[in-house]
Short mmCIF file of N, CA and C and ligand atoms in Angstrom, two decimals:
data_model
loop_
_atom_site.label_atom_id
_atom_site.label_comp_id
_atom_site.label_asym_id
_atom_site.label_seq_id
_atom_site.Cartn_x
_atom_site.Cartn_y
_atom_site.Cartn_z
N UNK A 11 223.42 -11.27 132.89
CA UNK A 11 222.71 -10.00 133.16
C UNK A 11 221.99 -10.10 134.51
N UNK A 12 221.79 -9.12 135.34
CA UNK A 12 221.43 -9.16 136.64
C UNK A 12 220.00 -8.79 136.42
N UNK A 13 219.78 -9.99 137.48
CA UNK A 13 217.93 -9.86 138.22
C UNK A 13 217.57 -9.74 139.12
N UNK A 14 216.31 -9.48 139.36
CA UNK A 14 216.51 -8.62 140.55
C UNK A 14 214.12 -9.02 140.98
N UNK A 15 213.88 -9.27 141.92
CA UNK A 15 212.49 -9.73 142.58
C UNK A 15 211.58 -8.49 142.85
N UNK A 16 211.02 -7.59 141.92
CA UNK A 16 209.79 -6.90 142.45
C UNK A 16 208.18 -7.62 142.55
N UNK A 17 207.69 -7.12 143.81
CA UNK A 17 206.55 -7.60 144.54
C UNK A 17 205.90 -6.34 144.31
N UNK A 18 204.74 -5.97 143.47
CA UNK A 18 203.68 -5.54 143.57
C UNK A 18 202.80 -5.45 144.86
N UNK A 19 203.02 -4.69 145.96
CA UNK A 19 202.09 -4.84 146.78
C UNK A 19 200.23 -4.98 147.52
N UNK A 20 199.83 -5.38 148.41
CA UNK A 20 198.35 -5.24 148.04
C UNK A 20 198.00 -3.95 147.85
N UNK A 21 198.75 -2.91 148.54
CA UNK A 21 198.38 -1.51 148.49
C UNK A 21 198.28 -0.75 147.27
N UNK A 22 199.24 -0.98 146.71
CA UNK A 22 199.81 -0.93 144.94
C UNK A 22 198.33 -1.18 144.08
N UNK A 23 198.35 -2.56 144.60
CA UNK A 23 196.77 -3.11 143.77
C UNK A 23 195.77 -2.56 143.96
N UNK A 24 195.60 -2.29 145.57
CA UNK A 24 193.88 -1.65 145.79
C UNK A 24 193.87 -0.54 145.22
N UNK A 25 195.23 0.28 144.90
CA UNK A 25 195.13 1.70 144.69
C UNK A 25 195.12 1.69 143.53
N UNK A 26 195.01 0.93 142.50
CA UNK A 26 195.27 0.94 140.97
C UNK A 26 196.31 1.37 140.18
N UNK A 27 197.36 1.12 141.14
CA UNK A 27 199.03 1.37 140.76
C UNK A 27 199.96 0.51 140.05
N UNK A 28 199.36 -0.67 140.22
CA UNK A 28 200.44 -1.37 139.50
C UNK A 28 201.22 -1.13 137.83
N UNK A 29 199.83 -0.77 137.30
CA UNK A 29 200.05 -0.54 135.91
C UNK A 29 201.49 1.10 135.79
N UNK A 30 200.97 1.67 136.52
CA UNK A 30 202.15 2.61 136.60
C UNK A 30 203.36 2.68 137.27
N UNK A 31 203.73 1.67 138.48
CA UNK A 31 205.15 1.42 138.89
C UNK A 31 205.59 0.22 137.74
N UNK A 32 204.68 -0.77 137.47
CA UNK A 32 206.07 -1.74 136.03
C UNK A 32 206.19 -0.83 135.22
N UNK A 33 205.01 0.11 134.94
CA UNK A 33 205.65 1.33 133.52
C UNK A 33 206.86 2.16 133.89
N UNK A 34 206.69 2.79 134.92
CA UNK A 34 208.29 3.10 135.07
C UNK A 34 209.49 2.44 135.31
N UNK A 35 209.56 1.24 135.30
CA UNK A 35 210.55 0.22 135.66
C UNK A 35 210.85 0.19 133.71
N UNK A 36 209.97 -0.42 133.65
CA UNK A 36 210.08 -0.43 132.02
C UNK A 36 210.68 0.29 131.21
N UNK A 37 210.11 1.44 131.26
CA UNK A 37 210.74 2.58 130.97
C UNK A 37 212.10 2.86 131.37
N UNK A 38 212.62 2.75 132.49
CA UNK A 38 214.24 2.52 132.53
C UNK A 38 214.77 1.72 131.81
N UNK A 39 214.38 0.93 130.96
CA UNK A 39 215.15 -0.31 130.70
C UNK A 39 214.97 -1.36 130.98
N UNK A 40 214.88 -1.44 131.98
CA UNK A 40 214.17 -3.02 132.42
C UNK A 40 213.71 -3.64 131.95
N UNK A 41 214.15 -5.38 131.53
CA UNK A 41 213.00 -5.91 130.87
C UNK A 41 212.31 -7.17 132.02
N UNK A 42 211.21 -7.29 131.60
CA UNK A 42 210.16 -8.11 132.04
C UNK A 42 210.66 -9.89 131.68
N UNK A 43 211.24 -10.48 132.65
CA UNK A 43 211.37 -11.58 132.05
C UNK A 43 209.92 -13.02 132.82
N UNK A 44 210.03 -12.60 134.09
CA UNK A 44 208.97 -13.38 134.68
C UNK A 44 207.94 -12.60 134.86
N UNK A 45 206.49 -12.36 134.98
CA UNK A 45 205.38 -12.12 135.53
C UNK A 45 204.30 -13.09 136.16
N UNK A 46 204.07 -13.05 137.41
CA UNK A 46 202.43 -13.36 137.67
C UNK A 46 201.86 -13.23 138.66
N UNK A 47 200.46 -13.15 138.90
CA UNK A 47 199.37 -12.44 140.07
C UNK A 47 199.70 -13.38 140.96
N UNK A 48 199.86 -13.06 142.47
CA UNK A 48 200.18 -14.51 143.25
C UNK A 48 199.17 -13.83 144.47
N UNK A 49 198.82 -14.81 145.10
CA UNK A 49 198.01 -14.91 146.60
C UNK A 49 198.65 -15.66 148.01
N UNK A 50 199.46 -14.96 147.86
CA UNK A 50 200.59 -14.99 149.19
C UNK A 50 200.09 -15.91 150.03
N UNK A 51 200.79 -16.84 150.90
CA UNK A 51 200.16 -17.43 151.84
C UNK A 51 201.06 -17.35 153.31
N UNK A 52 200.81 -17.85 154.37
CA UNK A 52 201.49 -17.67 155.30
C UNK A 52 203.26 -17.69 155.24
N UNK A 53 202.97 -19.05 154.58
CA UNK A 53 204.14 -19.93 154.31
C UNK A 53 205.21 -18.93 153.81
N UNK A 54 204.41 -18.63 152.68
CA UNK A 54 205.61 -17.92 151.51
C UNK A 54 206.03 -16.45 152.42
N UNK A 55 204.84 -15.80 152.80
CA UNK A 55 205.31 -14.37 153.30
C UNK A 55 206.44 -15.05 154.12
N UNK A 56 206.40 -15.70 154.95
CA UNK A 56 207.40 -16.07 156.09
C UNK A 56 208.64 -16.08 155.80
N UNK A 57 208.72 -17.29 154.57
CA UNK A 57 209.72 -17.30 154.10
C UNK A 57 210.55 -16.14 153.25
N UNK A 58 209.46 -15.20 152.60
CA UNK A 58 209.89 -14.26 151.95
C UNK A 58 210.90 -13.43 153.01
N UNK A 59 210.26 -12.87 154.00
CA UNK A 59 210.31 -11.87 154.85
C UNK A 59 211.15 -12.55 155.95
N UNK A 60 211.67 -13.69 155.87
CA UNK A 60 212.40 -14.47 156.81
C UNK A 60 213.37 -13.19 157.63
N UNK A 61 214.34 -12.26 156.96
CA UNK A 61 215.28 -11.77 157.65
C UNK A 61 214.48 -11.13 158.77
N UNK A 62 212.96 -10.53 158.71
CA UNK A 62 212.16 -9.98 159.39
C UNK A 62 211.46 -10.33 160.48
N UNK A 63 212.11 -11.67 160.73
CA UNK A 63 211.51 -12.43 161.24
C UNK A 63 211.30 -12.29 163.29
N UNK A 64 212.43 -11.77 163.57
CA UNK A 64 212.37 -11.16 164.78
C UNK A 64 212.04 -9.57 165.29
N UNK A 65 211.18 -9.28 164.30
CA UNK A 65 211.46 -7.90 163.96
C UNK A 65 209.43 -7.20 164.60
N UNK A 66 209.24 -6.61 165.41
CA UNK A 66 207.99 -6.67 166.22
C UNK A 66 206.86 -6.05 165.05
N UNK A 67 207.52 -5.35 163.98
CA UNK A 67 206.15 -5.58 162.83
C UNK A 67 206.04 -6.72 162.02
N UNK A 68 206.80 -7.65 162.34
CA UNK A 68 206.74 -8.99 161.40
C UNK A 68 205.37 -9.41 161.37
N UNK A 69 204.63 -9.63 162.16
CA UNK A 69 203.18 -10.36 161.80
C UNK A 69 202.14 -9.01 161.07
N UNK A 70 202.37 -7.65 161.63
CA UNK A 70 201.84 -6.77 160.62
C UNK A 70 201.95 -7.19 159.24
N UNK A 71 203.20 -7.04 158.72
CA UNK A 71 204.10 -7.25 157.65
C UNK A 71 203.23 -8.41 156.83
N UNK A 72 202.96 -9.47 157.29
CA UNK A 72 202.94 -11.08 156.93
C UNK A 72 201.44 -10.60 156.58
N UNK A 73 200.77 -10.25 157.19
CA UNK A 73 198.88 -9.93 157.49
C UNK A 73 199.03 -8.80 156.42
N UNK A 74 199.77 -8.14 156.14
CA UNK A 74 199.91 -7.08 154.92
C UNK A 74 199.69 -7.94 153.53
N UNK A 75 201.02 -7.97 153.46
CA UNK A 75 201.78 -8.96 152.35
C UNK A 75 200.48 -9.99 151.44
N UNK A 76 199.63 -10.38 152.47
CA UNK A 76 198.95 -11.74 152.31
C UNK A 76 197.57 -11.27 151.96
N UNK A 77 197.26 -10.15 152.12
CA UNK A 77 195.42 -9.57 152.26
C UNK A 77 194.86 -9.39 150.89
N UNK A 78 195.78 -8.93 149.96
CA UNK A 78 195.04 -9.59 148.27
C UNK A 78 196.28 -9.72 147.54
N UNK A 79 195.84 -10.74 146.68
CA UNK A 79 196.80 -11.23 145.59
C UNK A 79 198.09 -9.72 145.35
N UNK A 80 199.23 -10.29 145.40
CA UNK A 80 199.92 -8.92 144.84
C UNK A 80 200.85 -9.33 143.24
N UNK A 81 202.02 -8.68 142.52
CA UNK A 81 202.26 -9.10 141.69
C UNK A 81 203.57 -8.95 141.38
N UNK A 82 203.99 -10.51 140.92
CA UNK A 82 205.76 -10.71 141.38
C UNK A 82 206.44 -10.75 139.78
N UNK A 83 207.35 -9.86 139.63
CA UNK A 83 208.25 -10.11 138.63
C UNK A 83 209.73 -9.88 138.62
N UNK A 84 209.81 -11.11 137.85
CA UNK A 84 211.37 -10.51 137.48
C UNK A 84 212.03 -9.56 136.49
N UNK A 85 212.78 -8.72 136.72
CA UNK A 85 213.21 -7.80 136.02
C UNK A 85 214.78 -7.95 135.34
N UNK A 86 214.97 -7.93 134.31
CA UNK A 86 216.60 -7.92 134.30
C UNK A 86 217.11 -6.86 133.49
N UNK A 87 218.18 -6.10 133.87
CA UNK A 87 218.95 -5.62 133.19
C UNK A 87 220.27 -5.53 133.46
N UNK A 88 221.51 -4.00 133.25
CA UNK A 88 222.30 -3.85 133.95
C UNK A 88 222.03 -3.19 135.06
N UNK A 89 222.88 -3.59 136.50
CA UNK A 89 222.68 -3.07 137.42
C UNK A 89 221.14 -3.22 137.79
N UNK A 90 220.29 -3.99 137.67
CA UNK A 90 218.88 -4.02 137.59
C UNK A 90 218.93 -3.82 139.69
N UNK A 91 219.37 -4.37 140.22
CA UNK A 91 218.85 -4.56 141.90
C UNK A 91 219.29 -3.29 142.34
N UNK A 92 220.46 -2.41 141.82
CA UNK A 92 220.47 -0.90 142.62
C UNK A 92 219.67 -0.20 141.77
N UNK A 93 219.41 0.24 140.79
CA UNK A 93 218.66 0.59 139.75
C UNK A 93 217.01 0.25 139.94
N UNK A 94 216.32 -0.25 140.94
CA UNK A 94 215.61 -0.66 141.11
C UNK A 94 215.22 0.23 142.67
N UNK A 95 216.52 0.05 143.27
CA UNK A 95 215.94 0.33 144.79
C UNK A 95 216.04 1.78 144.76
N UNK A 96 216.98 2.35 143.85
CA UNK A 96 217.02 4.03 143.54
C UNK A 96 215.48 4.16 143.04
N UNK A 97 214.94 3.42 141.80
CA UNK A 97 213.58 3.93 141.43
C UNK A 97 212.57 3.47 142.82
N UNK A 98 212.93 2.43 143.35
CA UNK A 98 211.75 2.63 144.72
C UNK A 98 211.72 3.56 145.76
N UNK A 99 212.88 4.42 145.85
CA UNK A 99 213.06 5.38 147.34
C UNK A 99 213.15 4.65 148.57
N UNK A 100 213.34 5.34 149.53
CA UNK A 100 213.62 4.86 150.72
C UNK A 100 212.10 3.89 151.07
N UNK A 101 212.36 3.24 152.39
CA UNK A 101 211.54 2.34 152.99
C UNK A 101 210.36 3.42 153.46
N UNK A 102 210.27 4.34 153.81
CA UNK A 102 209.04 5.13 154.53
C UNK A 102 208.82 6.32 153.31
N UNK A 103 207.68 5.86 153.28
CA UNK A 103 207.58 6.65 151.88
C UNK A 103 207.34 8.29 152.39
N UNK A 104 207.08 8.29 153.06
CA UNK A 104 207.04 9.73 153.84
C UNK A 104 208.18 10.45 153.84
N UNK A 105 209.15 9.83 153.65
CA UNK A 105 211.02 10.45 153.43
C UNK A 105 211.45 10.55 152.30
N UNK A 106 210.69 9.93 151.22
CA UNK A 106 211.35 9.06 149.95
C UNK A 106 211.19 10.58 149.55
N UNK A 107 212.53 10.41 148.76
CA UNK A 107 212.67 11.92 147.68
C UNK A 107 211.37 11.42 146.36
N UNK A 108 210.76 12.98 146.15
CA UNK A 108 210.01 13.16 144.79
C UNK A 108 211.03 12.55 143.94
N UNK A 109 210.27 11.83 142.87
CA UNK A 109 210.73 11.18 141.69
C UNK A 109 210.48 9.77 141.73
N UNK A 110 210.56 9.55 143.02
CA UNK A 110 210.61 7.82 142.96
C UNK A 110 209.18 7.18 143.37
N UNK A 111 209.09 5.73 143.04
CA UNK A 111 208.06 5.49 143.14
C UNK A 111 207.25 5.70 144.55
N UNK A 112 207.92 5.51 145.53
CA UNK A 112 207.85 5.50 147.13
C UNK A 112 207.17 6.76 147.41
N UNK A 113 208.19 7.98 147.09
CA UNK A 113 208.37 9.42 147.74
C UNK A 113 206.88 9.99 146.77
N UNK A 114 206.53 9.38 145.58
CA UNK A 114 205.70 10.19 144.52
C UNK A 114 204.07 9.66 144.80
N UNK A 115 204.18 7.97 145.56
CA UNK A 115 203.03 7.67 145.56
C UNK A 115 202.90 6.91 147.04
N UNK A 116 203.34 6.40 147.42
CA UNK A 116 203.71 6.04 148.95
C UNK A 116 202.96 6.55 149.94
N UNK A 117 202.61 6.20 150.97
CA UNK A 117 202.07 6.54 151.80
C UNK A 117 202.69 6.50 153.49
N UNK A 118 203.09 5.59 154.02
CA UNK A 118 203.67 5.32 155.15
C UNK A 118 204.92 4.88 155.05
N UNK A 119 205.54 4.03 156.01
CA UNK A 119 206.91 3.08 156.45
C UNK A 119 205.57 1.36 155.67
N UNK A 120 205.01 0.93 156.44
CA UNK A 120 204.06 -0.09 155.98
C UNK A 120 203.56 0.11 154.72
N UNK A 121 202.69 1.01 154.18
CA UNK A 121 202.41 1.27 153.10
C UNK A 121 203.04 2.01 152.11
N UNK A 122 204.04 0.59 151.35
CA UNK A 122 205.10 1.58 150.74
C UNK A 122 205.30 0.95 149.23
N UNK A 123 203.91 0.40 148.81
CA UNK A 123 203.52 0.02 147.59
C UNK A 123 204.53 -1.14 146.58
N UNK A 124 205.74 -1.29 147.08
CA UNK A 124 206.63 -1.78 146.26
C UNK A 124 208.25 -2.69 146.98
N UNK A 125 208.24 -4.03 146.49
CA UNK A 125 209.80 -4.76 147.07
C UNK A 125 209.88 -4.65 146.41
N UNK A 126 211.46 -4.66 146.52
CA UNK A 126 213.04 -5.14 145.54
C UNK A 126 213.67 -5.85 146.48
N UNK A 127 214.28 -6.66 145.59
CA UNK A 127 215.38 -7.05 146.37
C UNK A 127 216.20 -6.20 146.14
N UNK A 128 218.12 -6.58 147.72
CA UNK A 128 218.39 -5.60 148.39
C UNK A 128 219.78 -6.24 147.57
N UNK A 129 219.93 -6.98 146.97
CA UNK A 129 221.42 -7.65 146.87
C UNK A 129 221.45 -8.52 145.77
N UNK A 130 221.92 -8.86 145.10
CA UNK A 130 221.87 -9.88 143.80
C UNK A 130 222.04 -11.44 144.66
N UNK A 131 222.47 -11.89 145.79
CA UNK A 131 222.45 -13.28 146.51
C UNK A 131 220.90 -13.13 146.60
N UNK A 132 220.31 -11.81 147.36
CA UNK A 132 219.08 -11.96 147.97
C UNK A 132 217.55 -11.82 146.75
N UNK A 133 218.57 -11.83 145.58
CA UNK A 133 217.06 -11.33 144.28
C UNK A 133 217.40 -12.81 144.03
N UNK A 134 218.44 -13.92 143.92
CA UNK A 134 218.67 -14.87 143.81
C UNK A 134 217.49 -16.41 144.20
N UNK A 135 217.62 -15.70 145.52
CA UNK A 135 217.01 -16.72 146.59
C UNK A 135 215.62 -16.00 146.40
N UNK A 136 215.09 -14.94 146.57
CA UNK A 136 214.13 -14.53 146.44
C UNK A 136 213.16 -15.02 145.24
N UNK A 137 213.67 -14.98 144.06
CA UNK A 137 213.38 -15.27 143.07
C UNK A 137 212.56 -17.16 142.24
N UNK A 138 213.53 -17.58 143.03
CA UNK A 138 213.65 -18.75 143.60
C UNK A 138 212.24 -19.20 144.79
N UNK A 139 211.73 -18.45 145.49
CA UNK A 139 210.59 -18.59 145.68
C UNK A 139 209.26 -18.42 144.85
N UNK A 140 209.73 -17.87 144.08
CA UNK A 140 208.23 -17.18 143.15
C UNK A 140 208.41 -17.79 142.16
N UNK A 141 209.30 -18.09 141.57
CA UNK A 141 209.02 -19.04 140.13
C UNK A 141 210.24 -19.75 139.80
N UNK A 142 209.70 -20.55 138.98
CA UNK A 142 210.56 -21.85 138.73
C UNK A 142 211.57 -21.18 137.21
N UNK A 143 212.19 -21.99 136.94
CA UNK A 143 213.25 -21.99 136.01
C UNK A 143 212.47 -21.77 134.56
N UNK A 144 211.58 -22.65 134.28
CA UNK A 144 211.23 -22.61 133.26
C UNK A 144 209.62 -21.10 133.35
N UNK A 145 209.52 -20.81 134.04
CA UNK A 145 208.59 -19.54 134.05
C UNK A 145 209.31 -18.41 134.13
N UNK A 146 210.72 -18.43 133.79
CA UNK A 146 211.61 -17.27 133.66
C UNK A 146 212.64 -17.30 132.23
N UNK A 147 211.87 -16.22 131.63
CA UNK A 147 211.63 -16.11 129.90
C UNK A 147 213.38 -15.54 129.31
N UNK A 148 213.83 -16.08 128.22
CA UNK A 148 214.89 -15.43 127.91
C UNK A 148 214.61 -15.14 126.20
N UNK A 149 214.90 -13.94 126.28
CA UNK A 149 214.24 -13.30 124.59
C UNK A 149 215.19 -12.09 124.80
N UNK A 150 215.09 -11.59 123.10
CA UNK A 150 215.62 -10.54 122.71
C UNK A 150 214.76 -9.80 122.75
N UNK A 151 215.13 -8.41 122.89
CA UNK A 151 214.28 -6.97 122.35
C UNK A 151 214.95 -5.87 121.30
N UNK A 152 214.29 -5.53 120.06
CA UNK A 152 215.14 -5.35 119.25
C UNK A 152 215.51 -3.55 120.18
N UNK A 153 214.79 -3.13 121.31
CA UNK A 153 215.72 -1.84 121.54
C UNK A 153 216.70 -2.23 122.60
N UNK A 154 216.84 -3.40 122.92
CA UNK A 154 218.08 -4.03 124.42
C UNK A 154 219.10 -3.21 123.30
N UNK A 155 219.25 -3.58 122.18
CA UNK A 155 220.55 -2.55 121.58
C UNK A 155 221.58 -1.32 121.42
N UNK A 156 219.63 -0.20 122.34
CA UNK A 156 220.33 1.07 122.98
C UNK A 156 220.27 0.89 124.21
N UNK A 157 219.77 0.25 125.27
CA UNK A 157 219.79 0.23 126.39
C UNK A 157 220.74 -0.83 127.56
N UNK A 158 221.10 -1.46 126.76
CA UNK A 158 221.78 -2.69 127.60
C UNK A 158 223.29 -2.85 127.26
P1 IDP B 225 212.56 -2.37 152.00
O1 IDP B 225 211.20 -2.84 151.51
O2 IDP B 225 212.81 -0.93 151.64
O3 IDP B 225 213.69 -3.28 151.58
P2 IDP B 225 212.88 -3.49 154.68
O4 IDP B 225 213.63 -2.83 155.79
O5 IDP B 225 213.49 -4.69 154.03
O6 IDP B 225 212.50 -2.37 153.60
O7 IDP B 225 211.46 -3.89 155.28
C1 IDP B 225 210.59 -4.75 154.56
C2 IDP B 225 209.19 -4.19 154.62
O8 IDP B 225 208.71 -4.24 155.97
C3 IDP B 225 209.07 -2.70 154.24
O9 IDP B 225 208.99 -2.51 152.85
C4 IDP B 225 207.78 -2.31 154.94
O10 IDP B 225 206.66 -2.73 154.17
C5 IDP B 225 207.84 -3.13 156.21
N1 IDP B 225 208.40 -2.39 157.34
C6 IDP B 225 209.71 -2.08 157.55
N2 IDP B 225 209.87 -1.42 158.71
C7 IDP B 225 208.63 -1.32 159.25
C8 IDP B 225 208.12 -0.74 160.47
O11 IDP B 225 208.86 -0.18 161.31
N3 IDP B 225 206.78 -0.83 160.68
C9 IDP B 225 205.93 -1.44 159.79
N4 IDP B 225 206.37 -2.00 158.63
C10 IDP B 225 207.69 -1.93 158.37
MG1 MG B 226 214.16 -5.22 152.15
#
């Protein structure tokens, strides 16, 4: 079953959002297999954001990313990584169609409350930064029966 890396952003947090973007993830289906509060550090943003790396908002980005604890989980279902980036909307939330988390609560291109990964290699490796093997939960849910 495919997984897929959402990052809770600091913006997400200061704004008291988090509780309502995992609820709508949830609510698709999605289940929750990893969770936890993390406090980003240079290191990790870097590495997170590596493809970004030549990219002239990269140190914005990193100084974002890092300014309060944000919150990383893994999600799995079917199709969980396109199914994910459809519920986030585009990158500038200022474009993002109503409905999605981006376009409904979003604020800028920078302030855009919410990652996914972009690719099942890249929720792979991504994932792989934030938690280990054994902090990524495998359980039944007795409704995976209508949804999965
Ligand atoms: P994504 O989050 O929709 O996958 P990416 O292009 O991978 O978007 O960019 C990663 C993050 O970098 C974005 O979510 C946003 O926070 C930030 N970002 C992207 N482009 C810009 C920009 O032009 N100015 C400032 N921040 C940007
Ligand atoms: Mg991206």
């Amino acid at each position: 079953m495919e997984r897929s890396l959402v990052l809770i952003k600091p913006d997400a947090i200061q704004r008291c959002l988090a509780g309502d973007i995992i609820s709508r993830l949830e609510k698709k289906g999605l289940k929750i297999v990893a969770m936890k509060m993390v406090q980003m550090d240079h290191v990790l943003a870097q590495r997170h954001y590596a493809i970004h790396s030549d990219k002239p908002f990269f140190g914005e980005l990193v100084d974002f990313i890092t300014s309060c604890p944000i919150i990383a989980i893994v999600f799995q279902g079917r199709n969980a990584v396109s199914l994910i980036r459809q519920a986030m909307g585009e990158t500038n939330s200022a474009k993002a169609n109503p409905g999605t988390i981006r376009g409904d609560l979003g604020i800028d291109l920078s302030h855009n409350l919410i990652h996914g990964s972009d690719s099942q290699d890249n929720a792979s490796h991504e994932i792989s930064l934030f938690f280990s093997s054994e902090e990524i939960h495998d359980y039944n849910r007795d409704v995976d029966q209508w949804i999965s």
